[in-house]
């Protein structure tokens, strides 16, 4: 007969951003503890609301299994000290409790200990307090005089196994069989019998415990309410998650925005609603922002929510009034006139002010735009104005709108559209799901801003370590990679890094090479970026290891060509042959460190297979040996390599490398070394896996 565990931790409101992680952590810690205790189970399900964490585990046995452990001891006749140490480690008192067994040609003592099973309820009572205490909250607190830390004050613990209370203490609390419903609509405590009863009675008490079900209901109700007004809900998954974490019983209501605020930029309105008030925005049939918004309340009211809507509208109107005031005031001053104020903002103590960063980015943007055939004058102008909105009223109130507001102000001042768009997009892409700029002016400014940041922090040796990346340098590098790859830009990185480093206030220590440090950092980031897209990281490493190519688009073209080459029978077999040749040569050099391998001596060639292989390798002489920087040359070289497959196979089939004649043996090893070397000219094949 299998049983069911029900655990609920009821507390003050858990921050919305922590809830889903906490539910996952509770399930993970509990199931790991159950397995460690020898308790199997069939399934588990976690639940979370603002005021409770719950876990249901089904299919638990009533008792743990009897465990039979065998432990090998010392040889029979060993010193008494060894015997006594063995007995203590096995929890025994006498050799009478042990067995003699032959192992090989000797006899040894073996301890056989049977641990009887324990009642599951007793095991749970011992492990659950530890599980609760191990929950890794980002922040926790103490309350009252209790010697207990948790994310918020913990009110009660419900714990049942097979319908019976599992008794244990956690701090000042003891487990029981009761919980409560909605804070306002059903605050009375009630007892439950099992998980099904728990879920049924919570829902009857105005609490939906399932996060996914609560989220789905919010979106369905919001879409239905919007459709009734001829409107559509603006998709916002992040806000949907946050709002789901704020309510136990969602009630969707519609509010109205006064028309006087609708000439304020959409981003200001939606940011005000989303960030400060947690409201959903709505679009009209044309896709424009509608003067309506969605409120998700946590309480049913007798008046159908009229007072709730009125109260929320008053709060929103006050915020929109402030936003409109800043918007109107900001436009009275030209964007360029704000530049002197950037001297008062420190970018970094060692890297100067934001104004100094702007000067560096201007010069880099001009250089990059020139290389990618963009309008260099517009790129420099956009870079000059890109940070000016940091000292505007709207960005002071809504920092997340930096760049976006710069675009509005630039257009208001009569700046060219490409300049304004570059200002708006110069922070992009800020993540894997963020759109990448494509206009060359915007691309140049975005690249310049990120490369300046990276080179500055590498110059002062402030690089990411482990999981710590306080200046978001990994994100900046991935942004540069995406800008180059997605726009197919032929843009060597090393010259750019040198230019950016030369502009910094602080130069790197003489014993460091920040250009190569940056290149290695980018190689690592490129591997991560492409691995997520299914590209093999070992091929990237193999191509980067040769030739010092720092043109990412060309590198990727080479990786693609190498991947296709290895997917063909000739390429795959040649890789096997490369490894075989490499292993033979390395093994011989290890046995004979002073063995000198050099040019193949034609006079020592004894077999036709050797001659065929020498002829095949002759195709790699002269100019062809180094003409692999361009993608076309790289592909041609691979095609030439594929023709080595047959002579290499024939050589390994019919030629004995380790000849009795030392000179012939050395000559054949030189030939194999030449095979490996011809392949290693374009990529380090030793780094290729599989």
XYZ file of C-alpha atoms in Angstrom:
690
model
C 0.000 0.000 0.000
C 1.419 3.378 -1.026
C 0.851 6.676 0.751
C 0.781 10.398 0.018
C 2.717 13.271 1.571
C 1.171 16.751 1.771
C 3.306 19.645 2.999
C 2.259 23.312 3.127
C 4.260 26.260 4.462
C 1.967 29.243 5.019
C 3.533 32.682 5.488
C 3.301 36.394 4.886
C 3.513 37.430 1.210
C 6.462 35.872 -0.600
C 7.939 38.283 -3.201
C 6.564 37.399 -6.627
C 10.014 37.082 -8.229
C 11.007 34.380 -5.715
C 7.935 32.156 -5.822
C 8.504 29.827 -8.772
C 12.144 29.256 -7.845
C 11.094 28.519 -4.249
C 8.513 25.955 -5.393
C 11.160 24.250 -7.557
C 13.693 24.330 -4.709
C 11.218 22.816 -2.236
C 10.424 19.978 -4.635
C 14.100 19.391 -5.431
C 15.295 19.385 -1.819
C 12.435 17.205 -0.613
C 12.700 14.593 -3.364
C 16.486 14.413 -3.002
C 16.084 13.892 0.759
C 13.477 11.175 0.176
C 15.752 9.306 -2.229
C 18.684 9.605 0.154
C 16.518 8.128 2.921
C 15.644 5.173 0.685
C 12.078 6.312 -0.021
C 10.893 5.854 -3.589
C 7.833 7.668 -4.936
C 5.684 7.763 -8.053
C 5.181 11.497 -8.657
C 5.317 14.922 -7.069
C 3.735 18.336 -7.665
C 4.590 21.694 -6.115
C 2.244 24.645 -5.641
C 2.882 28.282 -4.813
C 0.832 31.405 -4.097
C 1.846 34.686 -2.476
C 1.108 33.189 0.959
C 1.984 29.519 0.697
C 4.404 26.918 -0.631
C 3.057 23.395 -0.953
C 4.285 20.013 -2.100
C 2.416 16.768 -2.802
C 4.391 13.528 -3.184
C 2.448 10.425 -4.222
C 3.317 6.747 -4.161
C 5.461 6.658 -1.019
C 5.836 3.328 0.821
C 4.693 3.123 4.428
C 8.104 1.894 5.514
C 11.660 2.032 4.244
C 13.183 -1.247 3.096
C 15.471 -3.359 5.238
C 19.020 -2.667 4.124
C 21.706 -5.374 4.173
C 25.211 -3.940 4.145
C 28.427 -5.929 3.730
C 31.793 -4.527 4.714
C 35.136 -6.155 4.013
C 37.509 -6.124 6.975
C 41.144 -7.016 7.625
C 42.776 -10.342 6.844
C 42.307 -13.081 9.453
C 45.198 -12.956 11.865
C 45.673 -9.187 11.542
C 46.773 -7.158 14.577
C 44.131 -6.542 17.243
C 44.174 -2.772 16.635
C 43.086 -3.315 13.022
C 40.366 -5.767 14.119
C 38.970 -3.385 16.741
C 38.979 -0.454 14.302
C 37.042 -2.535 11.802
C 34.458 -3.589 14.395
C 33.917 0.028 15.498
C 33.466 1.222 11.919
C 30.867 -1.518 11.325
C 29.052 -0.810 14.607
C 29.815 -4.298 15.968
C 31.326 -5.465 19.250
C 32.678 -8.939 18.518
C 34.122 -11.032 15.700
C 31.354 -13.537 16.476
C 29.099 -11.151 14.538
C 31.331 -11.399 11.445
C 31.901 -13.979 8.717
C 35.096 -15.503 7.302
C 35.400 -15.457 3.502
C 38.114 -16.458 1.071
C 39.262 -13.685 -1.250
C 41.908 -14.902 -3.640
C 44.368 -16.946 -1.614
C 43.608 -15.342 1.765
C 40.764 -15.253 4.273
C 39.196 -11.970 5.386
C 36.648 -10.886 7.962
C 33.331 -9.564 6.602
C 30.722 -7.673 8.601
C 27.110 -8.212 7.516
C 24.780 -5.656 9.054
C 21.044 -5.547 8.528
C 19.325 -2.234 9.126
C 15.604 -2.774 9.620
C 13.173 -0.518 7.799
C 11.688 2.518 9.544
C 8.173 3.929 9.406
C 7.944 6.513 6.625
C 6.164 8.975 8.917
C 9.128 8.839 11.307
C 11.595 9.352 8.462
C 9.586 12.330 7.185
C 9.488 13.884 10.644
C 13.262 13.789 10.707
C 14.058 15.048 7.218
C 11.377 17.697 6.529
C 12.616 20.288 9.073
C 16.035 20.101 7.395
C 14.453 20.533 3.959
C 12.495 23.602 5.085
C 15.592 25.112 6.653
C 17.675 24.541 3.511
C 15.438 26.557 1.159
C 17.899 28.981 -0.517
C 16.070 32.327 -0.393
C 17.845 35.264 -2.094
C 16.975 37.278 1.027
C 15.633 36.154 4.380
C 14.590 37.823 7.630
C 14.086 37.325 11.344
C 10.909 38.369 13.123
C 9.806 38.712 16.705
C 12.089 37.062 19.217
C 12.266 33.817 17.245
C 15.601 32.229 16.392
C 14.490 31.535 12.852
C 15.231 32.969 9.410
C 12.875 32.688 6.446
C 11.885 34.813 3.488
C 8.887 36.255 5.374
C 7.297 35.460 8.769
C 6.153 31.853 8.683
C 2.683 31.303 10.215
C 1.913 27.596 10.022
C 3.029 24.213 8.719
C 0.595 21.603 7.440
C 2.046 18.119 7.026
C 0.112 14.898 6.424
C 1.129 11.387 5.464
C -1.716 9.024 4.663
C -4.091 11.566 6.216
C -2.256 11.655 9.556
C -0.210 14.541 10.902
C 3.536 14.078 10.623
C 4.631 15.689 13.889
C 7.760 17.848 13.883
C 8.909 21.281 14.993
C 10.501 24.034 12.944
C 11.574 26.913 15.116
C 8.580 27.990 17.201
C 6.111 26.192 14.911
C 4.803 22.644 15.039
C 3.171 20.838 12.164
C -0.574 20.252 12.039
C -3.462 19.534 9.683
C -4.952 23.011 9.186
C -4.561 25.864 6.739
C -6.537 28.972 5.779
C -8.010 30.446 2.637
C -7.931 33.947 1.128
C -6.659 36.603 3.554
C -9.839 38.716 3.286
C -12.527 36.490 1.814
C -11.924 33.269 3.781
C -9.393 33.833 6.589
C -10.775 31.100 8.892
C -8.591 28.048 9.455
C -9.846 24.615 8.432
C -8.564 21.037 8.615
C -7.841 18.923 5.531
C -7.618 15.148 5.048
C -5.348 14.767 2.031
C -4.068 16.559 -1.084
C -7.344 16.315 -3.015
C -9.265 17.703 -0.032
C -6.607 20.425 0.408
C -6.885 21.602 -3.203
C -10.685 21.430 -3.252
C -11.127 23.362 -0.010
C -8.530 26.008 -0.937
C -10.321 26.707 -4.200
C -13.601 26.939 -2.315
C -11.850 29.432 -0.012
C -10.914 31.734 -2.945
C -7.360 30.479 -3.439
C -6.035 28.945 -6.656
C -2.867 27.154 -5.485
C -1.586 26.162 -8.933
C 0.646 28.903 -10.387
C 0.157 27.810 -14.024
C -3.634 27.597 -13.642
C -3.709 31.029 -11.986
C -1.616 32.555 -14.763
C -3.762 30.998 -17.492
C -6.907 32.313 -15.833
C -5.495 35.846 -15.629
C -4.606 35.911 -19.323
C -7.892 34.337 -20.415
C -9.974 36.753 -18.383
C -7.878 39.721 -19.529
C -8.157 38.724 -23.199
C -11.909 38.217 -22.819
C -12.381 41.614 -21.139
C -10.275 43.313 -23.842
C -12.146 41.594 -26.672
C -15.470 42.843 -25.267
C -14.152 46.379 -25.827
C -12.771 45.629 -29.301
C -9.210 45.678 -27.948
C -6.306 43.229 -27.686
C -4.024 42.463 -24.761
C -0.377 43.488 -25.212
C 1.711 40.336 -24.808
C 3.920 40.625 -21.714
C 5.018 37.224 -20.313
C 7.187 38.776 -17.608
C 4.358 40.892 -16.274
C 2.007 37.901 -16.410
C 4.407 35.936 -14.192
C 4.763 38.826 -11.749
C 1.038 39.499 -11.459
C 0.350 35.791 -10.970
C 2.668 35.964 -7.983
C 0.715 38.866 -6.452
C -2.745 37.323 -6.226
C -4.296 34.137 -4.849
C -7.689 34.600 -6.534
C -7.335 36.838 -9.609
C -10.107 39.289 -10.462
C -9.650 41.063 -13.815
C -10.968 44.623 -14.195
C -10.622 47.342 -16.858
C -9.543 50.921 -16.165
C -9.453 54.048 -18.335
C -6.610 56.446 -19.188
C -7.675 60.112 -19.622
C -7.313 61.257 -23.226
C -5.040 64.148 -22.201
C -2.221 61.675 -21.563
C -2.466 59.773 -24.831
C -0.076 62.134 -26.655
C 2.680 61.085 -24.262
C 5.005 58.484 -25.903
C 3.691 54.961 -25.684
C 6.812 53.735 -23.876
C 6.266 56.210 -21.030
C 2.653 55.150 -20.598
C 3.342 51.420 -20.723
C 6.371 51.683 -18.429
C 4.330 53.665 -15.905
C 1.573 51.055 -16.001
C 3.840 48.026 -16.038
C 6.688 48.941 -13.708
C 4.898 50.971 -11.076
C 1.345 49.644 -11.133
C 1.555 46.133 -12.670
C -1.183 46.913 -15.216
C -1.488 45.287 -18.640
C -1.605 47.614 -21.653
C -4.158 47.225 -24.446
C -4.007 47.949 -28.178
C -6.819 49.135 -30.403
C -7.710 47.579 -33.761
C -4.959 49.584 -35.529
C -2.259 48.418 -33.131
C -2.007 51.742 -31.313
C -2.061 51.979 -27.541
C -5.661 52.173 -26.343
C -6.750 54.496 -23.477
C -7.599 51.443 -21.361
C -5.658 49.101 -19.098
C -6.138 45.812 -17.247
C -6.013 45.596 -13.454
C -5.638 42.224 -11.765
C -7.105 42.578 -8.285
C -6.900 40.033 -5.467
C -10.362 40.621 -3.997
C -13.973 40.304 -5.078
C -16.053 43.343 -4.111
C -19.807 43.823 -3.757
C -19.824 46.681 -6.293
C -18.225 44.625 -9.072
C -14.855 46.271 -8.608
C -15.937 49.887 -9.212
C -14.084 51.250 -6.182
C -11.012 49.198 -6.999
C -10.965 50.595 -10.547
C -11.540 54.154 -9.331
C -8.705 53.899 -6.822
C -6.279 52.478 -9.364
C -7.208 55.143 -11.898
C -6.494 57.888 -9.351
C -3.042 56.452 -8.633
C -2.237 55.971 -12.330
C -3.452 59.461 -13.242
C -1.136 60.970 -10.646
C 1.827 59.068 -12.061
C 0.907 59.942 -15.646
C 0.602 63.585 -14.665
C 4.192 63.497 -13.400
C 5.356 61.671 -16.512
C 3.664 64.187 -18.811
C 5.240 67.042 -16.869
C 8.745 65.580 -17.355
C 8.032 64.873 -21.019
C 6.888 68.447 -21.665
C 9.807 69.930 -19.711
C 12.441 67.765 -21.400
C 11.453 68.954 -24.864
C 12.137 72.573 -23.920
C 15.865 71.795 -23.919
C 17.856 70.427 -26.862
C 19.442 67.033 -26.373
C 22.910 68.355 -27.178
C 22.643 71.017 -24.475
C 22.584 68.229 -21.869
C 26.074 66.967 -22.761
C 28.001 69.091 -20.206
C 26.003 67.423 -17.402
C 27.564 64.075 -18.360
C 30.843 65.347 -16.878
C 29.218 64.982 -13.473
C 28.395 61.260 -13.921
C 31.211 58.807 -13.201
C 31.250 55.815 -15.529
C 33.942 54.088 -13.454
C 36.550 55.536 -11.115
C 39.426 54.292 -13.314
C 37.690 54.818 -16.662
C 36.476 58.363 -16.240
C 33.129 60.054 -16.630
C 30.279 59.292 -18.992
C 31.349 62.375 -20.977
C 34.800 60.832 -21.479
C 33.216 57.536 -22.495
C 31.112 59.411 -25.063
C 34.282 60.908 -26.593
C 35.810 57.449 -26.945
C 32.636 55.956 -28.422
C 32.411 58.799 -30.956
C 35.846 57.986 -32.344
C 35.222 54.233 -32.367
C 31.812 54.602 -34.008
C 33.351 56.711 -36.784
C 36.055 54.074 -37.351
C 33.581 51.173 -37.373
C 31.062 52.920 -39.634
C 33.851 53.642 -42.120
C 34.833 49.961 -42.196
C 31.282 48.687 -42.698
C 30.401 51.325 -45.323
C 27.968 53.173 -43.065
C 27.535 56.926 -42.734
C 30.477 57.704 -40.457
C 29.392 61.303 -39.820
C 25.937 60.213 -38.674
C 27.464 57.441 -36.549
C 29.715 59.950 -34.786
C 26.764 62.309 -34.255
C 24.596 59.506 -32.824
C 27.412 58.406 -30.516
C 27.797 62.002 -29.305
C 24.110 62.216 -28.344
C 23.531 58.600 -27.270
C 23.991 59.166 -23.520
C 22.527 62.673 -23.297
C 19.073 61.490 -22.226
C 20.582 60.074 -19.010
C 20.185 63.545 -17.489
C 16.616 64.082 -18.748
C 13.614 64.200 -16.434
C 11.836 61.180 -17.928
C 14.912 58.911 -17.751
C 15.531 60.119 -14.200
C 12.042 58.847 -13.358
C 12.130 55.798 -15.661
C 15.774 54.622 -16.092
C 14.657 51.702 -18.273
C 13.735 54.232 -21.008
C 17.311 55.432 -21.593
C 18.031 55.444 -25.302
C 14.337 55.261 -26.158
C 13.743 58.789 -24.858
C 16.913 59.971 -26.590
C 15.305 58.966 -29.866
C 12.192 61.055 -29.164
C 14.250 64.075 -28.143
C 16.552 63.748 -31.165
C 13.617 63.645 -33.577
C 12.064 66.630 -31.789
C 15.355 68.504 -32.274
C 15.378 67.720 -35.994
C 18.169 65.165 -36.016
C 18.204 62.722 -38.992
C 16.135 59.571 -38.485
C 19.192 57.204 -38.635
C 20.836 59.220 -35.847
C 17.698 59.058 -33.698
C 17.262 55.330 -34.280
C 20.922 54.679 -33.463
C 20.467 56.492 -30.138
C 17.469 54.281 -29.330
C 19.217 51.057 -30.329
C 22.782 51.578 -29.121
C 22.210 49.492 -25.969
C 20.883 46.581 -28.049
C 20.950 43.652 -28.048
C 20.703 43.358 -24.276
C 19.847 39.672 -24.185
C 19.307 36.602 -26.367
C 15.697 37.586 -27.084
C 16.385 41.261 -27.779
C 16.222 42.388 -31.404
C 19.554 43.179 -33.022
C 19.981 46.550 -34.819
C 20.475 46.260 -38.581
C 20.953 49.849 -39.799
C 24.682 50.451 -40.217
C 24.692 53.686 -38.228
C 22.953 51.985 -35.292
C 25.210 48.932 -35.594
C 28.355 51.090 -35.538
C 27.285 52.971 -32.393
C 26.106 49.800 -30.611
C 29.407 48.068 -31.394
C 31.457 51.072 -30.335
C 29.666 51.409 -27.010
C 30.121 47.728 -26.130
C 33.716 47.442 -27.348
C 34.671 50.566 -25.376
C 33.170 49.041 -22.235
C 34.913 45.701 -22.769
C 38.313 47.178 -23.579
C 38.124 49.558 -20.613
C 37.409 46.889 -18.053
C 39.983 44.520 -19.556
C 42.549 47.342 -19.465
C 42.064 47.694 -15.700
C 41.904 43.898 -15.306
C 38.289 43.829 -14.139
C 37.305 40.651 -15.952
C 34.449 38.254 -15.146
C 35.416 35.503 -12.713
C 33.350 32.348 -12.291
C 29.703 33.307 -11.983
C 30.516 36.923 -11.082
C 30.183 39.509 -13.835
C 29.279 42.804 -12.111
C 29.785 44.901 -15.246
C 27.826 42.552 -17.574
C 30.854 42.013 -19.817
C 29.666 38.593 -20.991
C 26.417 40.181 -22.168
C 28.370 42.948 -23.922
C 30.563 40.403 -25.724
C 27.538 38.373 -26.823
C 26.008 41.625 -28.062
C 29.077 42.328 -30.196
C 29.018 38.771 -31.537
C 25.358 39.005 -32.494
C 25.786 42.439 -34.115
C 28.618 41.136 -36.296
C 27.193 37.730 -37.163
C 23.560 38.692 -37.747
C 24.588 41.634 -39.933
C 27.273 39.544 -41.709
C 29.948 42.164 -41.105
C 33.538 41.585 -42.226
C 35.081 43.295 -39.224
C 38.386 41.981 -37.789
C 38.341 42.334 -34.029
C 41.992 42.771 -33.097
C 42.410 46.193 -34.777
C 39.206 47.380 -33.105
C 40.401 46.188 -29.702
C 43.725 47.966 -30.218
C 41.953 51.198 -31.161
C 39.583 50.973 -28.200
C 42.408 50.202 -25.750
C 44.501 53.113 -27.030
C 41.672 55.515 -26.128
C 41.347 54.390 -22.499
C 42.546 56.587 -19.625
C 44.408 53.632 -18.111
C 46.723 51.364 -20.082
C 47.203 47.696 -19.231
C 50.280 46.526 -17.343
C 53.290 45.717 -19.590
C 53.186 42.017 -18.707
C 49.657 41.665 -20.085
C 48.269 41.459 -23.611
C 44.661 42.696 -23.303
C 44.046 42.322 -27.047
C 44.663 38.583 -26.897
C 42.832 38.351 -23.558
C 39.816 39.936 -25.240
C 40.119 37.577 -28.214
C 40.124 34.528 -25.933
C 37.152 35.959 -24.051
C 35.291 36.352 -27.350
C 36.198 32.830 -28.466
C 34.705 31.482 -25.226
C 31.554 33.606 -25.630
C 31.235 32.559 -29.282
C 31.353 28.898 -28.256
C 28.528 29.483 -25.764
C 26.472 31.442 -28.290
C 26.848 28.878 -31.051
C 26.477 25.820 -28.831
C 22.953 27.041 -28.063
C 22.333 27.060 -31.823
C 23.683 23.545 -32.267
C 27.106 24.498 -33.672
C 29.979 22.332 -32.408
C 32.289 24.256 -30.078
C 35.254 21.991 -30.875
C 35.169 23.044 -34.531
C 35.239 26.710 -33.482
C 38.242 26.023 -31.265
C 39.972 24.114 -34.064
C 39.560 26.984 -36.562
C 40.471 29.739 -34.096
C 43.628 27.864 -33.091
C 45.183 28.436 -36.510
C 45.928 31.561 -38.484
C 44.803 34.131 -35.895
C 41.658 34.847 -37.914
C 39.563 37.395 -35.982
C 36.829 37.953 -38.584
C 33.866 36.208 -36.934
C 31.809 35.872 -40.113
C 34.745 34.298 -41.926
C 35.481 32.038 -38.960
C 31.892 30.784 -38.949
C 32.029 30.166 -42.684
C 35.152 28.092 -42.099
C 33.481 26.216 -39.252
C 30.546 25.458 -41.528
C 32.885 24.254 -44.284
C 34.824 22.095 -41.811
C 31.572 20.644 -40.456
C 30.442 19.723 -43.970
C 33.861 18.239 -44.752
C 33.812 16.024 -41.670
C 30.249 14.908 -42.418
C 31.426 13.418 -45.738
C 32.967 9.900 -45.739
C 36.333 11.186 -46.990
C 36.503 13.855 -44.289
C 35.420 11.574 -41.466
C 37.873 8.857 -42.478
C 40.664 11.380 -42.885
C 40.061 12.617 -39.323
C 40.448 9.014 -38.104
C 43.652 8.735 -40.116
C 44.911 12.029 -38.672
C 44.436 10.730 -35.147
C 46.129 7.464 -35.993
C 49.085 9.253 -37.593
C 49.337 11.722 -34.740
C 49.197 8.979 -32.112
C 51.889 6.922 -33.808
C 54.234 9.898 -34.158
C 53.648 11.065 -30.575
C 54.166 7.554 -29.190
C 57.468 7.178 -31.050
C 58.677 10.619 -29.972
C 57.805 9.755 -26.394
C 59.828 6.522 -26.589
C 62.702 8.245 -28.386
C 62.758 11.939 -27.361
C 65.836 12.701 -29.482
C 64.232 11.301 -32.661
C 64.544 13.948 -35.383
C 61.739 14.088 -37.987
C 62.191 16.256 -41.042
C 61.736 16.268 -44.799
C 60.764 12.972 -46.420
C 63.772 11.409 -48.173
C 62.697 10.123 -51.581
C 65.634 7.771 -51.624
C 64.217 5.869 -48.659
C 60.789 5.303 -50.242
C 60.317 1.552 -50.645
C 56.628 0.977 -51.544
C 54.156 2.341 -54.076
C 51.773 3.372 -51.267
C 54.476 5.650 -49.851
C 55.039 7.200 -53.278
C 51.290 7.799 -53.744
C 51.080 9.516 -50.371
C 54.099 11.713 -51.114
C 52.487 12.694 -54.420
C 49.246 13.546 -52.622
C 51.084 15.707 -50.097
C 52.827 17.549 -52.920
C 49.551 19.315 -53.636
C 49.977 21.173 -50.329
C 53.336 22.706 -51.141
C 54.150 26.244 -52.215
C 51.597 29.035 -51.971
C 48.736 26.682 -51.193
C 50.188 26.041 -47.776
C 49.329 29.501 -46.488
C 46.458 30.542 -48.736
C 43.713 29.649 -46.274
C 42.771 33.011 -44.764
C 39.879 33.526 -47.182
C 36.816 31.303 -46.980
C 37.123 30.262 -50.640
C 40.756 29.202 -50.122
C 39.738 27.346 -46.978
C 37.099 25.357 -48.869
C 39.550 24.652 -51.692
C 42.115 23.387 -49.198
C 39.521 21.067 -47.643
C 38.625 19.735 -51.080
C 42.322 19.058 -51.677
C 42.584 17.336 -48.309
C 39.733 15.003 -49.187
C 41.872 13.608 -52.035
C 44.373 12.378 -49.433
C 41.865 9.888 -48.088
C 42.683 7.029 -50.500
C 46.507 7.237 -50.359
C 46.387 7.541 -46.556
C 44.112 4.484 -46.271
C 46.361 2.521 -48.604
C 49.456 3.541 -46.609
C 47.980 2.300 -43.327
C 46.740 -0.920 -44.975
C 50.037 -1.971 -46.590
C 52.969 -0.088 -45.043
C 54.636 -1.082 -41.780
C 55.733 2.130 -40.083
C 58.016 0.502 -37.521
C 60.456 -0.934 -40.032
C 63.543 -2.784 -38.824
C 65.583 -0.284 -40.823
C 65.886 2.779 -38.526
C 66.284 5.234 -41.431
C 63.188 3.883 -43.222
C 61.262 3.948 -39.950
C 62.230 7.594 -39.351
C 61.308 8.470 -42.946
C 57.863 6.888 -42.604
C 57.282 8.709 -39.328
C 58.228 11.951 -41.102
C 55.668 11.105 -43.771
C 52.948 10.611 -41.147
C 53.992 13.839 -39.468
C 53.588 15.593 -42.823
C 50.057 14.174 -43.168
C 49.069 15.588 -39.759
C 50.872 18.851 -40.480
C 49.079 19.356 -43.803
C 45.757 19.157 -41.983
C 46.869 21.304 -39.060
C 47.750 24.192 -41.371
C 44.113 25.315 -41.513
C 42.676 23.998 -38.238
C 43.908 22.232 -35.138
C 42.393 18.825 -35.844
C 43.540 17.548 -32.455
C 40.809 19.687 -30.846
C 38.029 18.015 -32.835
C 36.015 15.593 -30.733
C 34.060 12.478 -31.652
